[in-house]
């Protein structure tokens, strides 16, 4: 399947939590004329703190994106706070991938969007980086614990469950922060004369109207494995790839079970 544009963010290559294999499946399934990588593609914070972690699957993701650029796709990378070192290379190209601070995107229906990672609108990241780094370590621990919980759940056939996503939904301050973040970014888009904003940063995927301005958050490839695509109509839609992969696995298991049942009935 081919789309006009695909938006991805918060992949966090270089961390144990990165769902690189699922992202590779997604990149192999969908093609696009243009790709926007909306920040935190590489997690330099984690690499700097704990050393270099780069499994083959993470390298395969980079190679897959470079291959798409080589085949003619336009790819734009907008650095986030975790890969802010790339902000020193604005305007340059890496294997056909252009580095930008922000981007103006016009959908096929004529609507204009500002594309930004969004960390510049996060007061904690901007004014208390030590607190942001502390929160990042707590997040790493939650992902570590989440991996072990899901291993235990898989022993009795339980489905994948995100501890960090559940925690954010339960903690009132986190819910309020997400709501305020959405309001600030849509207000900034309105001031700039845009019809909407496309961002990442908070790992909370959404496509919604905010008083006439479209708020789009691409989510992440650590917890939810989501992306945003532009349909032929110009409408932006959210793809939950983890859910799609889970449903595909369920269909395979169901077909196998039916096949075994038929084989037993024919014995």
mmCIF file of N, CA, C and O in Angstrom, residues 176-242:
data_model
loop_
_atom_site.group_PDB
_atom_site.id
_atom_site.type_symbol
_atom_site.label_atom_id
_atom_site.label_comp_id
_atom_site.label_asym_id
_atom_site.label_seq_id
_atom_site.Cartn_x
_atom_site.Cartn_y
_atom_site.Cartn_z
ATOM 1 N N UNK A 176 -3.197 15.995 32.621
ATOM 2 C CA UNK A 176 -3.287 17.448 32.492
ATOM 3 C C UNK A 176 -2.156 18.004 31.634
ATOM 4 O O UNK A 176 -2.355 18.945 30.859
ATOM 5 N N UNK A 177 -0.945 17.420 31.773
ATOM 6 C CA UNK A 177 0.195 17.870 30.971
ATOM 7 C C UNK A 177 -0.061 17.636 29.493
ATOM 8 O O UNK A 177 0.194 18.508 28.655
ATOM 9 N N UNK A 178 -0.577 16.453 29.143
ATOM 10 C CA UNK A 178 -0.873 16.139 27.745
ATOM 11 C C UNK A 178 -1.906 17.111 27.188
ATOM 12 O O UNK A 178 -1.769 17.625 26.077
ATOM 13 N N UNK A 179 -2.947 17.388 27.984
ATOM 14 C CA UNK A 179 -3.992 18.306 27.549
ATOM 15 C C UNK A 179 -3.431 19.710 27.322
ATOM 16 O O UNK A 179 -3.748 20.371 26.319
ATOM 17 N N UNK A 180 -2.572 20.173 28.236
ATOM 18 C CA UNK A 180 -1.982 21.503 28.101
ATOM 19 C C UNK A 180 -1.036 21.565 26.905
ATOM 20 O O UNK A 180 -0.992 22.571 26.183
ATOM 21 N N UNK A 181 -0.295 20.493 26.698
ATOM 22 C CA UNK A 181 0.624 20.405 25.561
ATOM 23 C C UNK A 181 -0.142 20.545 24.248
ATOM 24 O O UNK A 181 0.270 21.289 23.349
ATOM 25 N N UNK A 182 -1.260 19.855 24.140
ATOM 26 C CA UNK A 182 -2.079 19.937 22.938
ATOM 27 C C UNK A 182 -2.589 21.353 22.717
ATOM 28 O O UNK A 182 -2.579 21.861 21.579
ATOM 29 N N UNK A 183 -3.033 22.007 23.785
ATOM 30 C CA UNK A 183 -3.562 23.371 23.668
ATOM 31 C C UNK A 183 -2.480 24.353 23.231
ATOM 32 O O UNK A 183 -2.721 25.223 22.393
ATOM 33 N N UNK A 184 -1.278 24.211 23.799
ATOM 34 C CA UNK A 184 -0.185 25.135 23.466
ATOM 35 C C UNK A 184 0.218 24.995 22.004
ATOM 36 O O UNK A 184 0.411 25.994 21.299
ATOM 37 N N UNK A 185 0.354 23.758 21.527
ATOM 38 C CA UNK A 185 0.786 23.560 20.139
ATOM 39 C C UNK A 185 -0.271 24.003 19.135
ATOM 40 O O UNK A 185 0.070 24.570 18.082
ATOM 41 N N UNK A 186 -1.537 23.749 19.409
ATOM 42 C CA UNK A 186 -2.580 24.195 18.478
ATOM 43 C C UNK A 186 -2.688 25.716 18.489
ATOM 44 O O UNK A 186 -2.932 26.324 17.433
ATOM 45 N N UNK A 187 -2.486 26.340 19.644
ATOM 46 C CA UNK A 187 -2.501 27.805 19.709
ATOM 47 C C UNK A 187 -1.350 28.387 18.888
ATOM 48 O O UNK A 187 -1.514 29.402 18.185
ATOM 49 N N UNK A 188 -0.175 27.749 18.955
ATOM 50 C CA UNK A 188 0.974 28.205 18.178
ATOM 51 C C UNK A 188 0.703 28.049 16.678
ATOM 52 O O UNK A 188 1.065 28.926 15.879
ATOM 53 N N UNK A 189 0.080 26.940 16.285
ATOM 54 C CA UNK A 189 -0.268 26.737 14.877
ATOM 55 C C UNK A 189 -1.263 27.793 14.410
ATOM 56 O O UNK A 189 -1.139 28.329 13.296
ATOM 57 N N UNK A 190 -2.228 28.116 15.251
ATOM 58 C CA UNK A 190 -3.228 29.133 14.896
ATOM 59 C C UNK A 190 -2.555 30.492 14.714
ATOM 60 O O UNK A 190 -2.859 31.214 13.766
ATOM 61 N N UNK A 191 -1.618 30.833 15.600
ATOM 62 C CA UNK A 191 -0.912 32.111 15.477
ATOM 63 C C UNK A 191 -0.100 32.179 14.187
ATOM 64 O O UNK A 191 0.071 33.250 13.606
ATOM 65 N N UNK A 192 0.408 31.032 13.730
ATOM 66 C CA UNK A 192 1.192 31.003 12.505
ATOM 67 C C UNK A 192 0.358 30.926 11.243
ATOM 68 O O UNK A 192 0.917 30.890 10.136
ATOM 69 N N UNK A 193 -0.953 30.877 11.393
ATOM 70 C CA UNK A 193 -1.840 30.826 10.237
ATOM 71 C C UNK A 193 -1.974 29.444 9.634
ATOM 72 O O UNK A 193 -2.407 29.306 8.476
ATOM 73 N N UNK A 194 -1.621 28.414 10.396
ATOM 74 C CA UNK A 194 -1.708 27.040 9.907
ATOM 75 C C UNK A 194 -3.080 26.438 10.213
ATOM 76 O O UNK A 194 -3.782 26.858 11.145
ATOM 77 N N UNK A 195 -3.415 25.409 9.451
ATOM 78 C CA UNK A 195 -4.654 24.664 9.703
ATOM 79 C C UNK A 195 -4.453 23.581 10.758
ATOM 80 O O UNK A 195 -5.434 23.048 11.287
ATOM 81 N N UNK A 196 -3.188 23.233 11.023
ATOM 82 C CA UNK A 196 -2.936 22.192 12.011
ATOM 83 C C UNK A 196 -1.471 22.092 12.363
ATOM 84 O O UNK A 196 -0.604 22.763 11.789
ATOM 85 N N UNK A 197 -1.173 21.229 13.319
ATOM 86 C CA UNK A 197 0.194 20.973 13.773
ATOM 87 C C UNK A 197 0.408 19.463 13.820
ATOM 88 O O UNK A 197 -0.483 18.711 14.211
ATOM 89 N N UNK A 198 1.588 19.033 13.401
ATOM 90 C CA UNK A 198 1.975 17.616 13.453
ATOM 91 C C UNK A 198 3.216 17.534 14.331
ATOM 92 O O UNK A 198 4.221 18.192 14.052
ATOM 93 N N UNK A 199 3.144 16.726 15.392
ATOM 94 C CA UNK A 199 4.220 16.704 16.372
ATOM 95 C C UNK A 199 4.407 15.303 16.942
ATOM 96 O O UNK A 199 3.755 14.344 16.525
ATOM 97 N N UNK A 200 5.317 15.205 17.907
ATOM 98 C CA UNK A 200 5.577 13.961 18.626
ATOM 99 C C UNK A 200 5.827 14.289 20.080
ATOM 100 O O UNK A 200 5.048 14.973 20.715
ATOM 101 N N UNK A 201 6.929 13.760 20.611
ATOM 102 C CA UNK A 201 7.500 14.110 21.913
ATOM 103 C C UNK A 201 6.857 13.428 23.118
ATOM 104 O O UNK A 201 7.564 12.887 23.966
ATOM 105 N N UNK A 202 5.529 13.447 23.240
ATOM 106 C CA UNK A 202 4.914 12.979 24.485
ATOM 107 C C UNK A 202 4.424 11.528 24.408
ATOM 108 O O UNK A 202 3.804 11.038 25.360
ATOM 109 N N UNK A 203 4.685 10.841 23.306
ATOM 110 C CA UNK A 203 4.313 9.426 23.160
ATOM 111 C C UNK A 203 2.826 9.201 23.396
ATOM 112 O O UNK A 203 2.426 8.229 24.040
ATOM 113 N N UNK A 204 2.014 10.070 22.851
ATOM 114 C CA UNK A 204 0.565 9.945 23.007
ATOM 115 C C UNK A 204 -0.081 10.271 21.670
ATOM 116 O O UNK A 204 -0.346 11.431 21.345
ATOM 117 N N UNK A 205 -0.332 9.238 20.874
ATOM 118 C CA UNK A 205 -0.822 9.419 19.503
ATOM 119 C C UNK A 205 -2.239 9.972 19.490
ATOM 120 O O UNK A 205 -3.090 9.580 20.291
ATOM 121 N N UNK A 206 -2.488 10.885 18.537
ATOM 122 C CA UNK A 206 -3.825 11.469 18.425
ATOM 123 C C UNK A 206 -3.969 12.199 17.102
ATOM 124 O O UNK A 206 -2.999 12.731 16.561
ATOM 125 N N UNK A 207 -5.192 12.195 16.584
ATOM 126 C CA UNK A 207 -5.588 13.065 15.479
ATOM 127 C C UNK A 207 -6.950 13.613 15.866
ATOM 128 O O UNK A 207 -7.935 12.888 15.900
ATOM 129 N N UNK A 208 -6.983 14.910 16.201
ATOM 130 C CA UNK A 208 -8.249 15.471 16.665
ATOM 131 C C UNK A 208 -8.347 16.957 16.317
ATOM 132 O O UNK A 208 -7.329 17.639 16.132
ATOM 133 N N UNK A 209 -9.586 17.435 16.238
ATOM 134 C CA UNK A 209 -9.841 18.854 16.009
ATOM 135 C C UNK A 209 -9.834 19.584 17.346
ATOM 136 O O UNK A 209 -10.473 19.146 18.308
ATOM 137 N N UNK A 210 -9.078 20.684 17.395
ATOM 138 C CA UNK A 210 -8.994 21.494 18.606
ATOM 139 C C UNK A 210 -9.455 22.907 18.255
ATOM 140 O O UNK A 210 -8.659 23.764 17.875
ATOM 141 N N UNK A 211 -10.772 23.121 18.325
ATOM 142 C CA UNK A 211 -11.346 24.433 18.027
ATOM 143 C C UNK A 211 -10.937 24.947 16.649
ATOM 144 O O UNK A 211 -10.508 26.090 16.478
ATOM 145 N N UNK A 212 -11.070 24.078 15.657
ATOM 146 C CA UNK A 212 -10.807 24.472 14.286
ATOM 147 C C UNK A 212 -9.394 24.244 13.811
ATOM 148 O O UNK A 212 -9.101 24.434 12.628
ATOM 149 N N UNK A 213 -8.491 23.838 14.701
ATOM 150 C CA UNK A 213 -7.111 23.524 14.335
ATOM 151 C C UNK A 213 -6.895 22.026 14.554
ATOM 152 O O UNK A 213 -7.252 21.489 15.613
ATOM 153 N N UNK A 214 -6.325 21.352 13.578
ATOM 154 C CA UNK A 214 -6.110 19.909 13.687
ATOM 155 C C UNK A 214 -4.823 19.627 14.456
ATOM 156 O O UNK A 214 -3.743 20.087 14.066
ATOM 157 N N UNK A 215 -4.957 18.894 15.550
ATOM 158 C CA UNK A 215 -3.800 18.467 16.348
ATOM 159 C C UNK A 215 -3.475 17.021 15.977
ATOM 160 O O UNK A 215 -4.332 16.134 16.061
ATOM 161 N N UNK A 216 -2.224 16.799 15.550
ATOM 162 C CA UNK A 216 -1.793 15.468 15.139
ATOM 163 C C UNK A 216 -0.527 15.113 15.910
ATOM 164 O O UNK A 216 0.473 15.831 15.840
ATOM 165 N N UNK A 217 -0.569 14.033 16.655
ATOM 166 C CA UNK A 217 0.628 13.520 17.329
ATOM 167 C C UNK A 217 0.874 12.107 16.810
ATOM 168 O O UNK A 217 -0.017 11.247 16.863
ATOM 169 N N UNK A 218 2.082 11.877 16.299
ATOM 170 C CA UNK A 218 2.372 10.611 15.634
ATOM 171 C C UNK A 218 2.567 9.447 16.600
ATOM 172 O O UNK A 218 2.638 8.299 16.169
ATOM 173 N N UNK A 219 2.675 9.730 17.904
ATOM 174 C CA UNK A 219 2.868 8.648 18.878
ATOM 175 C C UNK A 219 4.325 8.251 18.991
ATOM 176 O O UNK A 219 5.205 9.111 19.051
ATOM 177 N N UNK A 220 4.615 6.947 18.966
ATOM 178 C CA UNK A 220 5.991 6.493 19.187
ATOM 179 C C UNK A 220 6.143 5.052 18.730
ATOM 180 O O UNK A 220 5.169 4.398 18.350
ATOM 181 N N UNK A 221 7.411 4.575 18.796
ATOM 182 C CA UNK A 221 7.725 3.178 18.477
ATOM 183 C C UNK A 221 8.422 2.521 19.664
ATOM 184 O O UNK A 221 9.330 1.718 19.502
ATOM 185 N N UNK A 222 7.940 2.881 20.865
ATOM 186 C CA UNK A 222 8.399 2.251 22.104
ATOM 187 C C UNK A 222 7.209 1.622 22.820
ATOM 188 O O UNK A 222 7.235 0.460 23.195
ATOM 189 N N UNK A 223 6.155 2.402 22.989
ATOM 190 C CA UNK A 223 4.971 1.927 23.700
ATOM 191 C C UNK A 223 3.876 1.468 22.746
ATOM 192 O O UNK A 223 3.381 0.343 22.840
ATOM 193 N N UNK A 224 3.471 2.354 21.825
ATOM 194 C CA UNK A 224 2.255 2.080 21.062
ATOM 195 C C UNK A 224 2.485 1.681 19.609
ATOM 196 O O UNK A 224 1.612 1.078 18.995
ATOM 197 N N UNK A 225 3.648 2.020 19.037
ATOM 198 C CA UNK A 225 3.967 1.679 17.645
ATOM 199 C C UNK A 225 2.917 2.231 16.689
ATOM 200 O O UNK A 225 2.160 1.491 16.058
ATOM 201 N N UNK A 226 2.885 3.554 16.579
ATOM 202 C CA UNK A 226 1.898 4.224 15.750
ATOM 203 C C UNK A 226 2.576 5.127 14.723
ATOM 204 O O UNK A 226 3.716 5.546 14.889
ATOM 205 N N UNK A 227 1.854 5.430 13.660
ATOM 206 C CA UNK A 227 2.314 6.349 12.628
ATOM 207 C C UNK A 227 1.097 7.098 12.105
ATOM 208 O O UNK A 227 -0.046 6.678 12.295
ATOM 209 N N UNK A 228 1.358 8.217 11.440
ATOM 210 C CA UNK A 228 0.291 8.988 10.804
ATOM 211 C C UNK A 228 0.547 8.981 9.305
ATOM 212 O O UNK A 228 1.685 9.163 8.852
ATOM 213 N N UNK A 229 -0.507 8.754 8.524
ATOM 214 C CA UNK A 229 -0.387 8.708 7.063
ATOM 215 C C UNK A 229 -1.351 9.700 6.444
ATOM 216 O O UNK A 229 -2.405 10.013 7.009
ATOM 217 N N UNK A 230 -0.947 10.218 5.272
ATOM 218 C CA UNK A 230 -1.833 11.087 4.506
ATOM 219 C C UNK A 230 -2.542 10.250 3.455
ATOM 220 O O UNK A 230 -1.896 9.641 2.592
ATOM 221 N N UNK A 231 -3.869 10.218 3.517
ATOM 222 C CA UNK A 231 -4.663 9.500 2.537
ATOM 223 C C UNK A 231 -4.759 10.320 1.249
ATOM 224 O O UNK A 231 -4.398 11.499 1.220
ATOM 225 N N UNK A 232 -5.247 9.712 0.181
ATOM 226 C CA UNK A 232 -5.350 10.410 -1.101
ATOM 227 C C UNK A 232 -6.222 11.649 -1.015
ATOM 228 O O UNK A 232 -6.028 12.620 -1.749
ATOM 229 N N UNK A 233 -7.183 11.627 -0.102
ATOM 230 C CA UNK A 233 -8.078 12.775 0.079
ATOM 231 C C UNK A 233 -7.406 13.946 0.775
ATOM 232 O O UNK A 233 -7.959 15.050 0.809
ATOM 233 N N UNK A 234 -6.219 13.709 1.350
ATOM 234 C CA UNK A 234 -5.546 14.736 2.137
ATOM 235 C C UNK A 234 -5.787 14.587 3.623
ATOM 236 O O UNK A 234 -5.121 15.255 4.437
ATOM 237 N N UNK A 235 -6.728 13.731 3.993
ATOM 238 C CA UNK A 235 -6.999 13.512 5.417
ATOM 239 C C UNK A 235 -5.838 12.755 6.062
ATOM 240 O O UNK A 235 -5.252 11.856 5.446
ATOM 241 N N UNK A 236 -5.516 13.122 7.290
ATOM 242 C CA UNK A 236 -4.458 12.455 8.036
ATOM 243 C C UNK A 236 -5.083 11.417 8.953
ATOM 244 O O UNK A 236 -6.046 11.700 9.675
ATOM 245 N N UNK A 237 -4.540 10.192 8.915
ATOM 246 C CA UNK A 237 -5.103 9.085 9.687
ATOM 247 C C UNK A 237 -4.013 8.423 10.513
ATOM 248 O O UNK A 237 -2.845 8.365 10.116
ATOM 249 N N UNK A 238 -4.427 7.910 11.651
ATOM 250 C CA UNK A 238 -3.510 7.237 12.574
ATOM 251 C C UNK A 238 -3.527 5.730 12.318
ATOM 252 O O UNK A 238 -4.597 5.132 12.161
ATOM 253 N N UNK A 239 -2.342 5.131 12.241
ATOM 254 C CA UNK A 239 -2.224 3.677 12.105
ATOM 255 C C UNK A 239 -1.617 3.120 13.388
ATOM 256 O O UNK A 239 -0.523 3.519 13.788
ATOM 257 N N UNK A 240 -2.332 2.227 14.034
ATOM 258 C CA UNK A 240 -1.848 1.543 15.230
ATOM 259 C C UNK A 240 -1.250 0.215 14.764
ATOM 260 O O UNK A 240 -1.951 -0.778 14.626
ATOM 261 N N UNK A 241 0.065 0.212 14.516
ATOM 262 C CA UNK A 241 0.693 -0.956 13.919
ATOM 263 C C UNK A 241 0.796 -2.113 14.901
ATOM 264 O O UNK A 241 0.704 -3.277 14.503
ATOM 265 N N UNK A 242 0.977 -1.836 16.178
ATOM 266 C CA UNK A 242 1.050 -2.916 17.166
ATOM 267 C C UNK A 242 -0.284 -3.653 17.213
ATOM 268 O O UNK A 242 -0.317 -4.886 17.246
#
